[in-house]
PDB file of C-alpha atoms in Angstrom:
ATOM      1  CA  ARG A   1     254.058  12.426  88.441  1.00 92.00           C
ATOM      2  CA  PRO A   2     253.429   8.697  88.088  1.00 95.00           C
ATOM      3  CA  PRO A   3     251.196   7.541  85.224  1.00 97.00           C
ATOM      4  CA  ASN A   4     247.743   6.116  85.882  1.00 98.00           C
ATOM      5  CA  ALA A   5     246.525   2.754  84.581  1.00 99.00           C
ATOM      6  CA  PHE A   6     245.033   4.147  81.376  1.00 98.00           C
ATOM      7  CA  ILE A   7     248.182   6.106  80.513  1.00 98.00           C
ATOM      8  CA  LEU A   8     250.256   2.934  80.910  1.00 99.00           C
ATOM      9  CA  TYR A   9     247.748   0.971  78.806  1.00 99.00           C
ATOM     10  CA  ARG A  10     247.724   3.682  76.139  1.00 98.00           C
ATOM     11  CA  LYS A  11     251.516   3.759  75.971  1.00 98.00           C
ATOM     12  CA  ASN A  12     251.519  -0.014  75.472  1.00 98.00           C
ATOM     13  CA  LYS A  13     248.777  -0.058  72.808  1.00 98.00           C
ATOM     14  CA  GLN A  14     249.645   3.085  70.847  1.00 98.00           C
ATOM     15  CA  PRO A  15     252.311   1.581  68.538  1.00 98.00           C
ATOM     16  CA  ASP A  16     249.927  -1.136  67.323  1.00 98.00           C
ATOM     17  CA  VAL A  17     247.029   1.268  66.795  1.00 98.00           C
ATOM     18  CA  VAL A  18     249.233   3.734  64.905  1.00 97.00           C
ATOM     19  CA  ALA A  19     250.719   0.942  62.769  1.00 98.00           C
ATOM     20  CA  GLN A  20     247.234  -0.200  61.760  1.00 97.00           C
ATOM     21  CA  ASN A  21     245.853   3.340  61.275  1.00 93.00           C
ATOM     22  CA  LYS A  22     248.681   5.540  60.021  1.00 93.00           C
ATOM     23  CA  ASN A  23     246.540   8.597  59.250  1.00 95.00           C
ATOM     24  CA  LEU A  24     244.845   8.983  62.650  1.00 97.00           C
ATOM     25  CA  THR A  25     245.580  12.065  64.711  1.00 97.00           C
ATOM     26  CA  ASN A  26     246.824  11.679  68.265  1.00 96.00           C
ATOM     27  CA  ALA A  27     243.345  12.568  69.554  1.00 97.00           C
ATOM     28  CA  GLU A  28     241.775   9.889  67.343  1.00 98.00           C
ATOM     29  CA  VAL A  29     244.323   7.327  68.526  1.00 98.00           C
ATOM     30  CA  SER A  30     243.366   8.151  72.119  1.00 96.00           C
ATOM     31  CA  LYS A  31     239.683   7.631  71.320  1.00 97.00           C
ATOM     32  CA  VAL A  32     240.380   4.243  69.717  1.00 98.00           C
ATOM     33  CA  ILE A  33     242.475   3.140  72.680  1.00 98.00           C
ATOM     34  CA  SER A  34     239.851   4.432  75.113  1.00 98.00           C
ATOM     35  CA  LYS A  35     237.252   2.199  73.476  1.00 98.00           C
ATOM     36  CA  MET A  36     239.695  -0.713  73.690  1.00 98.00           C
ATOM     37  CA  TRP A  37     240.251   0.043  77.396  1.00 99.00           C
ATOM     38  CA  TRP A  38     236.540  -0.094  78.211  1.00 98.00           C
ATOM     39  CA  LYS A  39     236.162  -3.360  76.285  1.00 98.00           C
ATOM     40  CA  GLU A  40     238.895  -5.011  78.360  1.00 98.00           C
ATOM     41  CA  THR A  41     237.862  -7.376  81.120  1.00 98.00           C
ATOM     42  CA  GLU A  42     237.956  -6.210  84.728  1.00 98.00           C
ATOM     43  CA  GLU A  43     240.845  -8.609  85.266  1.00 98.00           C
ATOM     44  CA  ILE A  44     242.951  -6.961  82.553  1.00 98.00           C
ATOM     45  CA  ARG A  45     242.146  -3.449  83.783  1.00 98.00           C
ATOM     46  CA  PHE A  46     242.972  -4.576  87.329  1.00 99.00           C
ATOM     47  CA  GLN A  47     246.412  -5.739  86.141  1.00 99.00           C
ATOM     48  CA  TRP A  48     247.060  -2.257  84.729  1.00 99.00           C
ATOM     49  CA  GLU A  49     245.823  -0.711  87.990  1.00 99.00           C
ATOM     50  CA  LYS A  50     248.287  -2.878  89.942  1.00 99.00           C
ATOM     51  CA  LEU A  51     251.118  -1.766  87.649  1.00 99.00           C
ATOM     52  CA  ALA A  52     250.119   1.876  88.154  1.00 99.00           C
ATOM     53  CA  ASP A  53     250.101   1.314  91.928  1.00 99.00           C
ATOM     54  CA  ARG A  54     253.608  -0.175  91.772  1.00 98.00           C
ATOM     55  CA  MET A  55     254.826   2.779  89.730  1.00 98.00           C
ATOM     56  CA  LYS A  56     253.197   5.180  92.197  1.00 98.00           C
ATOM     57  CA  LEU A  57     254.999   3.463  95.092  1.00 98.00           C
ATOM     58  CA  LYS A  58     258.316   3.636  93.253  1.00 98.00           C
ATOM     59  CA  HIS A  59     257.727   7.305  92.500  1.00 97.00           C
ATOM     60  CA  MET A  60     256.993   7.945  96.189  1.00 96.00           C
ATOM     61  CA  GLN A  61     260.211   6.173  97.169  1.00 97.00           C
ATOM     62  CA  ASP A  62     262.285   7.979  94.542  1.00 97.00           C
ATOM     63  CA  HIS A  63     260.722  11.391  95.259  1.00 96.00           C
ATOM     64  CA  PRO A  64     259.487  11.428  98.882  1.00 95.00           C
ATOM     65  CA  ASP A  65     258.983  15.208  98.942  1.00 95.00           C
ATOM     66  CA  TYR A  66     257.067  15.377  95.659  1.00 94.00           C
ATOM     67  CA  VAL A  67     253.820  17.332  95.778  1.00 93.00           C
ATOM     68  CA  TYR A  68     251.640  17.599  92.688  1.00 91.00           C
ATOM     69  CA  GLN A  69     251.176  21.250  91.755  1.00 90.00           C
ATOM     70  CA  PRO A  70     248.881  21.760  88.754  1.00 89.00           C
TER      71      PRO A  70
END
């Protein structure tokens, strides 16, 4: 399943947040990054959305028969 924009953003930001806050739990790191995400400009969030769209297209090309099954 291709990652959404926030998941890509989180993956990019997590190392810096963890390096600056070594004793945070994974849930706390997610909360910090979530606040960062909502403080980003629309332009920045749009860039992450475009990346997620490109990854979704690639996933569709690589796995044309894929059907999400929760």
